[in-house]
Amino acid sequence: DTAVSQTPKYLVTQMGNDKSIKCEQNLGHDTMYWYKQDSKKFLKIMFSYNNKELIINETVPNRFSPKSPDKAHLNLHINSLELGDSAVYFCASSQYLNTIYFGEGSWLTVV
Amino acid sequence: GENVEQHPSTLSVQEGDSAVIKCTYSDSASNYFPWYKQELGKRPQLIIDIRSNVGEKKDQRIAVTLNKTAKHFSLHITETQPEDSAVYFCAAAPALQGAQKLVFGQGTRLTINP
């Protein structure tokens, strides 16, 4: 009964490949997010969706494309992966202005 | 936009002592200030939060204080235990956007020495 689940947990891929990370929440929240945590542990928001509508799109290369088929799912697709994309990607959700709950994280390594 | 500065970046204390982590924020419109704890290899988890209508909030060994005039807030952990070792993040969010526009500090790696 995991609240925010994301797959895969670990992903090792070569430069130039395209990959996707999937996220689902069963908390009934209306807002979902993607955060990136780099090797120095900085947590930075990438995207935020509210009821399937994109509301925050920070300065992220357009190789990153989020997709929200419904308000319980938010997937992240990354094209033409680069070495600098290696990081932990956290999906999260919240109910409007309230507490953010994070998923377990997806460890992406680009070689 | 909001900018959150967190200090220190690393903190080492003896078990049983207190630990204090401080954050400053730039946007006077911010009114929601959560603290997250991230254990090694795990996800960040909320441990306590405070809204701008109160100056202090306590939950057992953890307390958070807020000074809106000075735009800073602090996390206090008393009687520290080895399981308190983790990275702690403060964050700030503006009133109208709340968690949707949460900005995190750089994190503090807290080590409790037995």
Short mmCIF file of N, CA and C in Angstrom, two decimals, chain A residues 2 4 9 31 33 35 37 40-43 45 48 50 55-56 58 90 94 96-104 107, chain B residues 32 36 38 40-46 49 51 87 89 94-107 109:
data_model
loop_
_atom_site.label_atom_id
_atom_site.label_comp_id
_atom_site.label_asym_id
_atom_site.label_seq_id
_atom_site.Cartn_x
_atom_site.Cartn_y
_atom_site.Cartn_z
N THR A 2 1.93 1.22 -0.86
CA THR A 2 2.82 2.36 -0.97
C THR A 2 2.07 3.58 -1.48
N VAL A 4 3.29 6.73 -2.70
CA VAL A 4 3.81 7.24 -3.97
C VAL A 4 4.85 6.21 -4.44
N LYS A 9 13.50 1.60 -9.85
CA LYS A 9 14.25 2.17 -8.74
C LYS A 9 15.69 2.47 -9.17
N THR A 31 -2.05 17.13 -6.86
CA THR A 31 -0.83 17.72 -7.40
C THR A 31 0.31 16.71 -7.35
N TYR A 33 4.60 15.96 -8.64
CA TYR A 33 5.84 16.68 -8.92
C TYR A 33 6.93 15.71 -9.36
N TYR A 35 11.10 15.93 -8.79
CA TYR A 35 12.25 16.61 -8.22
C TYR A 35 13.51 15.89 -8.67
N GLN A 37 17.54 15.26 -7.49
CA GLN A 37 18.53 15.41 -6.43
C GLN A 37 19.89 15.01 -6.99
N LYS A 40 25.32 16.33 -4.88
CA LYS A 40 25.54 17.16 -3.68
C LYS A 40 24.28 17.23 -2.82
N LYS A 41 23.30 16.44 -3.16
CA LYS A 41 22.05 16.32 -2.39
C LYS A 41 21.09 17.49 -2.58
N PHE A 42 21.37 18.41 -3.52
CA PHE A 42 20.43 19.51 -3.74
C PHE A 42 19.13 18.95 -4.30
N LEU A 43 18.02 19.37 -3.70
CA LEU A 43 16.68 18.96 -4.16
C LEU A 43 16.09 20.11 -4.95
N ILE A 45 13.03 21.33 -7.77
CA ILE A 45 11.81 20.97 -8.47
C ILE A 45 12.02 21.09 -9.97
N SER A 48 5.63 20.45 -11.97
CA SER A 48 4.51 20.24 -11.08
C SER A 48 3.24 20.21 -11.91
N ASN A 50 -1.05 19.91 -11.62
CA ASN A 50 -2.23 19.96 -10.78
C ASN A 50 -3.41 19.50 -11.61
N ILE A 55 1.71 23.12 -14.10
CA ILE A 55 1.66 24.43 -13.46
C ILE A 55 3.04 24.98 -13.15
N ILE A 56 4.03 24.13 -13.03
CA ILE A 56 5.39 24.59 -12.81
C ILE A 56 6.31 23.84 -13.76
N GLU A 58 10.23 24.36 -14.31
CA GLU A 58 11.44 25.10 -14.02
C GLU A 58 12.40 25.00 -15.20
N PHE A 90 13.00 12.08 -7.86
CA PHE A 90 11.93 11.80 -6.92
C PHE A 90 10.60 12.29 -7.49
N SER A 94 1.02 15.99 -3.46
CA SER A 94 0.45 16.74 -2.34
C SER A 94 -1.00 17.05 -2.67
N TYR A 96 -3.12 19.95 -2.91
CA TYR A 96 -3.10 21.41 -3.05
C TYR A 96 -1.96 22.04 -2.27
N LEU A 97 -2.20 22.79 -1.24
CA LEU A 97 -1.13 23.54 -0.59
C LEU A 97 -0.47 22.77 0.55
N ASN A 98 -0.79 21.52 0.70
CA ASN A 98 -0.35 20.79 1.89
C ASN A 98 0.93 19.98 1.69
N THR A 99 1.21 19.16 2.66
CA THR A 99 2.47 18.43 2.74
C THR A 99 2.78 17.65 1.47
N ILE A 100 4.05 17.71 1.07
CA ILE A 100 4.52 16.92 -0.07
C ILE A 100 5.01 15.56 0.43
N TYR A 101 4.55 14.50 -0.25
CA TYR A 101 5.00 13.13 0.05
C TYR A 101 5.84 12.65 -1.13
N PHE A 102 7.03 12.18 -0.81
CA PHE A 102 7.95 11.74 -1.86
C PHE A 102 7.86 10.24 -2.09
N GLY A 103 8.14 9.84 -3.34
CA GLY A 103 8.33 8.44 -3.66
C GLY A 103 9.71 8.00 -3.22
N GLU A 104 10.05 6.72 -3.48
CA GLU A 104 11.30 6.14 -3.03
C GLU A 104 12.50 6.61 -3.84
N TRP A 107 17.18 5.97 -9.13
CA TRP A 107 18.60 6.27 -9.29
C TRP A 107 18.98 6.08 -10.76
N TYR B 32 4.84 29.03 4.71
CA TYR B 32 4.81 27.61 5.06
C TYR B 32 6.24 27.11 5.05
N TYR B 36 12.36 18.41 6.32
CA TYR B 36 12.38 17.02 5.86
C TYR B 36 13.67 16.35 6.33
N GLN B 38 16.16 13.05 5.50
CA GLN B 38 16.45 12.05 4.49
C GLN B 38 17.58 11.15 4.99
N LEU B 40 20.10 7.85 4.62
CA LEU B 40 20.93 7.41 3.50
C LEU B 40 20.17 6.43 2.59
N GLY B 41 20.10 6.80 1.33
CA GLY B 41 19.45 5.92 0.36
C GLY B 41 17.94 5.92 0.40
N LYS B 42 17.37 6.82 1.22
CA LYS B 42 15.91 6.83 1.37
C LYS B 42 15.32 8.14 0.81
N ARG B 43 14.02 8.22 0.87
CA ARG B 43 13.35 9.43 0.38
C ARG B 43 13.27 10.47 1.49
N PRO B 44 13.14 11.75 1.14
CA PRO B 44 12.92 12.78 2.17
C PRO B 44 11.54 12.57 2.79
N GLN B 45 11.48 12.72 4.13
CA GLN B 45 10.20 12.56 4.82
C GLN B 45 9.99 13.75 5.74
N LEU B 46 8.77 14.26 5.75
CA LEU B 46 8.42 15.40 6.59
C LEU B 46 8.53 15.02 8.05
N ASP B 49 6.50 20.85 10.46
CA ASP B 49 6.32 22.05 9.66
C ASP B 49 5.70 23.15 10.50
N ARG B 51 3.64 27.14 10.13
CA ARG B 51 3.07 28.18 9.29
C ARG B 51 3.29 29.52 9.98
N VAL B 87 20.37 13.55 6.56
CA VAL B 87 20.43 14.88 5.96
C VAL B 87 19.09 15.55 6.20
N PHE B 89 16.58 18.86 5.48
CA PHE B 89 16.30 19.95 4.55
C PHE B 89 15.23 20.86 5.11
N PRO B 94 5.54 30.09 -0.73
CA PRO B 94 4.72 31.29 -0.65
C PRO B 94 3.27 30.96 -0.35
N ALA B 95 2.56 31.94 0.15
CA ALA B 95 1.21 31.73 0.66
C ALA B 95 0.27 31.16 -0.40
N LEU B 96 0.23 31.75 -1.55
CA LEU B 96 -0.78 31.38 -2.52
C LEU B 96 -0.48 30.07 -3.22
N GLN B 97 0.77 29.71 -3.27
CA GLN B 97 1.11 28.49 -4.01
C GLN B 97 1.48 27.33 -3.10
N GLY B 98 1.78 27.61 -1.85
CA GLY B 98 2.05 26.57 -0.88
C GLY B 98 3.07 25.57 -1.35
N ALA B 99 2.75 24.30 -1.14
CA ALA B 99 3.70 23.24 -1.44
C ALA B 99 4.04 23.20 -2.92
N GLN B 100 3.19 23.75 -3.75
CA GLN B 100 3.45 23.69 -5.19
C GLN B 100 4.69 24.46 -5.58
N LYS B 101 5.11 25.40 -4.74
CA LYS B 101 6.26 26.21 -5.11
C LYS B 101 7.33 26.11 -4.03
N LEU B 102 7.42 24.96 -3.38
CA LEU B 102 8.36 24.75 -2.30
C LEU B 102 9.80 24.89 -2.80
N VAL B 103 10.60 25.68 -2.06
CA VAL B 103 12.01 25.83 -2.38
C VAL B 103 12.81 25.29 -1.21
N PHE B 104 13.74 24.37 -1.51
CA PHE B 104 14.50 23.69 -0.47
C PHE B 104 15.84 24.38 -0.20
N GLY B 105 16.29 24.28 1.04
CA GLY B 105 17.66 24.66 1.38
C GLY B 105 18.62 23.60 0.88
N GLN B 106 19.92 23.84 1.09
CA GLN B 106 20.95 22.97 0.52
C GLN B 106 21.13 21.68 1.30
N GLY B 107 20.54 21.58 2.48
CA GLY B 107 20.65 20.37 3.28
C GLY B 107 21.76 20.47 4.32
N ARG B 109 23.99 17.76 6.73
CA ARG B 109 24.28 16.38 7.10
C ARG B 109 24.58 16.33 8.58
#
